[in-house]
């Protein structure tokens, strides 16, 4: 016989980044002023930087094995801010671009080839919480030729996987859990863009404020290989997502554009839970194996007690989107059982 105790792995990332221009004086720039703050943004494709935790159970060829809990936790949070504060700034055009791309990846794995296997709990939990802000606070900002443009974007991926593979004559798994979070009720993922504190903004062309908040929470339980007998007493794979998106002009400000004034916010929340079994005579209790997705989105776009003047048009727009998917799949000799 062979026995393995608890395996636990944790990866934590906490990042804070700022890019700014501030002061009580004045500055004149004959060209463009750009404040750019990128956090974990790849050159192309999906983000690969963040927190990654992988816990692997035993592998090899054994006559008997008893494996207790394998737990993997990946937590990734950040604050990324770009701002202009209190200064009297004049330039051809003024841009503040703030973008965060974050990742939390937790994997609890068990892979072995044995004649008798008793697998204990597999537990994977991933969590992201990012705050991205672009703002002008106080002072006076003038674009003498072009536009004043503020963008804030949060983009997070939270992925949790509990997986068992290999081949065995007898497999008994007590409980598998895979949980993925993008934000929580106490600390939501947020993207904010705003003008505040009696700031005065003037642009020869447009004034454009845009907040974009997107993320993906995915929880997966997967069992693959060749098993003659198998059962799972309980498996769950919930995802939970909390988003807060804001674009606006707060009290006491003045915004003037010879072109357009655009104040926009958009979110896109994605959630997916998958339970997969392949190439086995494997019993899944349909009463206790389930996927669930919960998404909570709060979006605000607005103008407080401020003055707005545009020669052409004023646009205030909120756009919210959500995608949720849950799958329980068995193939090649797998079967489900349950009642009700």
XYZ file of C-alpha atoms in Angstrom:
340
model
C 0.000 0.000 0.000
C 0.923 3.617 -0.447
C -0.416 6.704 1.287
C -0.070 10.370 0.417
C -1.023 13.167 2.799
C -2.327 16.619 1.985
C -0.679 18.485 -0.889
C -1.301 22.227 -0.968
C -0.022 24.942 -3.256
C -0.743 28.680 -3.132
C 0.253 31.483 -5.496
C -0.490 35.104 -4.551
C 0.057 38.223 -6.642
C -0.639 41.754 -5.405
C 0.399 44.533 -7.777
C 0.054 48.309 -7.634
C 1.037 50.694 -10.402
C 0.612 54.434 -11.063
C 1.395 56.810 -13.926
C 0.621 60.483 -13.391
C 1.249 64.184 -13.838
C 0.435 66.488 -10.952
C 1.380 69.772 -9.355
C 0.105 73.233 -8.553
C 1.916 74.998 -11.383
C 1.376 75.096 -15.151
C 2.873 73.336 -18.157
C 2.655 73.979 -21.905
C 3.580 71.197 -24.334
C 3.865 71.718 -28.109
C 2.853 68.189 -28.927
C 0.884 65.328 -27.394
C 0.821 64.458 -23.699
C 0.241 60.736 -23.138
C 0.014 59.042 -19.771
C 0.168 55.287 -20.271
C -0.023 52.607 -17.575
C -0.005 48.962 -18.708
C -0.007 46.095 -16.226
C 0.672 42.538 -17.488
C -0.412 43.514 -20.997
C 1.007 41.088 -23.615
C 2.349 42.139 -26.995
C -0.411 40.043 -28.565
C -2.928 37.352 -27.654
C -4.290 36.373 -24.256
C -2.622 37.326 -21.003
C -0.150 34.865 -19.485
C 1.104 36.781 -16.438
C -0.414 36.554 -12.987
C -0.682 33.890 -10.286
C -0.362 30.189 -11.158
C -0.599 27.300 -8.696
C -0.378 23.608 -9.615
C -0.590 20.695 -7.185
C 0.014 17.202 -8.543
C -0.816 13.952 -6.833
C 1.147 10.732 -7.239
C 2.003 9.243 -10.602
C 3.479 5.943 -11.677
C 2.517 2.302 -11.313
C 1.448 1.186 -7.838
C -0.509 -1.731 -6.379
C -2.545 0.420 -3.998
C -2.716 4.086 -3.254
C -4.626 6.319 -0.880
C -4.382 10.039 -1.630
C -5.906 12.625 0.621
C -6.695 16.223 -0.301
C -4.829 17.996 -3.093
C -5.494 21.755 -2.956
C -4.414 24.532 -5.306
C -5.092 28.243 -4.726
C -4.240 31.061 -7.165
C -5.008 34.651 -6.122
C -4.189 37.649 -8.286
C -5.203 41.242 -7.529
C -4.022 44.638 -8.723
C -4.566 48.397 -8.693
C -3.573 50.342 -11.787
C -4.132 54.107 -12.006
C -3.292 56.828 -14.497
C -4.176 60.423 -13.691
C -3.641 64.158 -14.054
C -4.149 66.140 -10.849
C -4.303 69.854 -9.999
C -1.955 71.026 -12.787
C -2.785 73.643 -15.441
C -1.775 71.659 -18.539
C -1.940 72.775 -22.176
C -0.923 70.500 -25.082
C -1.893 69.648 -28.664
C -3.808 66.639 -27.291
C -4.021 64.820 -23.961
C -4.447 61.075 -23.501
C -4.638 58.828 -20.445
C -4.665 55.097 -21.223
C -4.739 52.545 -18.385
C -5.003 48.807 -19.030
C -4.690 45.706 -16.847
C -4.580 42.105 -18.062
C -4.456 39.606 -15.213
C -4.537 35.847 -14.715
C -5.215 33.405 -11.876
C -4.734 29.734 -12.765
C -5.223 26.968 -10.174
C -4.794 23.280 -11.047
C -5.266 20.276 -8.758
C -4.171 17.159 -10.624
C -4.006 13.450 -9.914
C -2.549 11.069 -12.464
C -1.624 7.428 -11.934
C -1.782 3.884 -13.285
C -2.605 1.374 -10.540
C -4.645 -1.704 -9.698
C -6.475 -0.065 -6.786
C -6.921 3.663 -6.326
C -8.751 5.656 -3.689
C -8.606 9.336 -4.513
C -9.439 11.808 -1.811
C -10.482 15.385 -2.446
C -9.320 17.463 -5.371
C -9.776 21.209 -4.806
C -8.815 24.087 -7.103
C -9.695 27.751 -6.504
C -8.776 30.785 -8.607
C -9.497 34.416 -7.805
C -8.815 37.712 -9.578
C -9.653 41.226 -8.404
C -8.405 44.153 -10.464
C -9.067 47.878 -10.225
C -8.208 50.093 -13.186
C -8.690 53.875 -13.076
C -8.131 56.759 -15.501
C -9.023 60.214 -14.195
C -8.479 63.974 -14.229
C -8.766 65.448 -10.755
C -8.810 69.220 -10.327
C -6.760 71.695 -12.303
C -7.233 72.687 -15.948
C -6.500 70.558 -19.027
C -6.611 72.063 -22.519
C -6.145 70.282 -25.869
C -5.366 73.103 -28.302
C -5.388 70.996 -31.497
C -6.883 67.581 -30.801
C -8.849 65.722 -28.132
C -8.819 64.849 -24.449
C -9.095 61.063 -24.246
C -9.370 58.888 -21.099
C -9.574 55.059 -21.268
C -9.569 52.451 -18.506
C -9.712 48.702 -19.190
C -9.727 45.686 -16.845
C -9.351 42.238 -18.409
C -9.039 39.219 -16.117
C -9.034 35.442 -16.497
C -9.794 33.164 -13.575
C -9.338 29.436 -14.309
C -9.652 26.494 -11.901
C -9.137 22.832 -12.859
C -9.511 19.619 -10.859
C -8.469 16.632 -12.942
C -7.751 12.931 -12.508
C -6.265 10.790 -15.234
C -4.568 7.491 -15.951
C -5.858 3.925 -15.848
C -7.084 1.744 -12.997
C -9.118 -1.343 -12.208
C -10.976 0.390 -9.390
C -11.360 4.108 -8.789
C -13.261 5.800 -6.002
C -13.169 9.594 -5.743
C -14.871 11.178 -2.788
C -15.132 14.820 -3.792
C -13.848 17.155 -6.481
C -14.277 20.920 -6.370
C -13.242 23.591 -8.811
C -14.105 27.224 -8.056
C -13.349 30.304 -10.158
C -13.917 33.895 -9.028
C -13.604 37.203 -10.836
C -13.978 39.667 -8.007
C -16.084 39.094 -4.917
C -18.930 41.022 -3.340
C -16.461 42.709 -0.969
C -13.907 43.531 -3.698
C -15.337 43.723 -7.193
C -13.364 43.865 -10.400
C -13.627 47.462 -11.509
C -12.865 49.829 -14.366
C -13.393 53.554 -13.767
C -12.885 56.681 -15.849
C -13.949 60.119 -14.624
C -13.345 63.838 -14.208
C -13.641 65.248 -10.673
C -12.703 67.900 -8.128
C -13.777 71.025 -10.062
C -11.579 70.197 -13.047
C -11.851 72.352 -16.183
C -11.475 70.515 -19.515
C -11.333 72.138 -22.959
C -10.715 70.393 -26.276
C -10.432 71.657 -29.845
C -11.910 68.340 -30.995
C -13.518 65.746 -28.677
C -13.603 64.822 -25.022
C -13.890 61.037 -24.776
C -14.234 58.945 -21.598
C -14.427 55.141 -21.945
C -14.405 52.403 -19.280
C -14.237 48.755 -20.368
C -14.501 45.871 -17.914
C -14.243 42.255 -19.019
C -13.294 38.915 -17.536
C -13.655 35.168 -17.752
C -14.318 32.770 -14.884
C -13.974 29.088 -15.788
C -14.219 26.064 -13.486
C -13.470 22.587 -14.851
C -13.601 19.073 -13.409
C -12.152 16.493 -15.764
C -11.501 12.786 -15.502
C -9.849 10.934 -18.335
C -8.254 7.575 -19.003
C -9.424 3.986 -18.870
C -11.341 2.873 -15.767
C -13.387 -0.296 -15.274
C -15.318 0.965 -12.228
C -15.586 4.462 -10.910
C -17.779 6.727 -8.862
C -17.784 10.290 -7.623
C -19.805 10.950 -4.516
C -19.845 14.740 -4.958
C -18.437 17.227 -7.431
C -19.094 20.935 -7.773
C -17.723 23.582 -10.076
C -19.224 26.988 -9.398
C -18.086 30.304 -10.829
C -18.854 33.696 -9.327
C -18.200 37.082 -10.932
C -18.638 40.623 -9.585
C -18.067 43.665 -11.805
C -18.267 47.406 -11.156
C -17.902 49.795 -14.104
C -18.140 53.593 -14.024
C -17.741 56.485 -16.437
C -18.732 60.010 -15.560
C -18.177 63.651 -14.749
C -18.576 64.395 -11.059
C -19.872 67.558 -9.382
C -18.337 70.976 -9.945
C -16.536 70.320 -13.252
C -16.641 72.106 -16.608
C -16.172 70.206 -19.898
C -16.104 71.986 -23.271
C -15.494 70.424 -26.695
C -15.576 71.987 -30.154
C -16.492 68.495 -31.343
C -18.219 65.749 -29.315
C -18.398 64.766 -25.671
C -18.614 60.984 -25.227
C -19.029 59.291 -21.843
C -19.225 55.519 -22.255
C -18.991 52.348 -20.189
C -19.088 48.732 -21.324
C -18.734 45.370 -19.606
C -18.572 41.799 -20.871
C -18.752 39.085 -18.206
C -18.030 35.492 -19.210
C -18.537 32.406 -17.053
C -18.186 28.715 -17.883
C -18.340 25.486 -15.864
C -17.475 22.076 -17.381
C -17.680 18.530 -15.990
C -16.091 16.093 -18.421
C -15.523 12.323 -18.353
C -13.958 10.437 -21.254
C -13.191 6.855 -22.269
C -14.342 5.072 -19.129
C -17.128 3.153 -17.499
C -17.533 5.989 -15.033
C -20.507 6.767 -12.845
C -21.393 10.393 -12.205
C -24.133 11.072 -9.709
C -26.296 13.635 -11.475
C -27.768 14.761 -8.164
C -24.391 15.860 -6.778
C -22.326 16.735 -9.837
C -23.239 20.171 -11.077
C -21.980 23.376 -12.590
C -23.282 26.810 -11.682
C -22.494 30.355 -12.784
C -23.329 33.594 -10.984
C -22.667 37.047 -12.441
C -23.292 40.360 -10.674
C -22.655 43.492 -12.741
C -23.065 47.096 -11.605
C -22.622 49.855 -14.168
C -22.989 53.615 -13.773
C -22.616 56.300 -16.424
C -23.559 59.854 -15.608
C -22.921 63.528 -15.078
C -23.220 65.263 -11.716
C -23.747 68.950 -11.053
C -21.318 70.028 -13.764
C -21.318 72.064 -16.992
C -21.009 70.303 -20.361
C -20.843 72.109 -23.715
C -20.273 70.431 -27.095
C -20.518 72.109 -30.477
C -21.593 68.840 -32.086
C -23.089 66.171 -29.752
C -23.069 64.658 -26.274
C -23.240 60.870 -25.863
C -23.814 59.141 -22.506
C -23.893 55.375 -23.024
C -23.932 52.163 -20.952
C -23.533 48.745 -22.604
C -23.620 45.514 -20.593
C -23.084 41.958 -21.898
C -22.889 38.531 -20.276
C -22.157 34.973 -21.419
C -22.765 31.923 -19.211
C -22.260 28.256 -20.091
C -22.560 25.054 -18.039
C -21.810 21.559 -19.401
C -21.835 18.049 -17.928
C -20.503 15.599 -20.516
C -19.852 11.858 -20.601
C -18.477 9.948 -23.581
C -17.263 6.502 -24.698
C -18.895 4.256 -22.164
C -19.467 6.814 -19.435
C -22.828 7.018 -17.758
C -24.848 9.170 -15.378
C -27.016 8.004 -12.562
C -29.334 9.754 -10.153
C -32.934 10.301 -9.190
C -35.478 13.076 -9.465
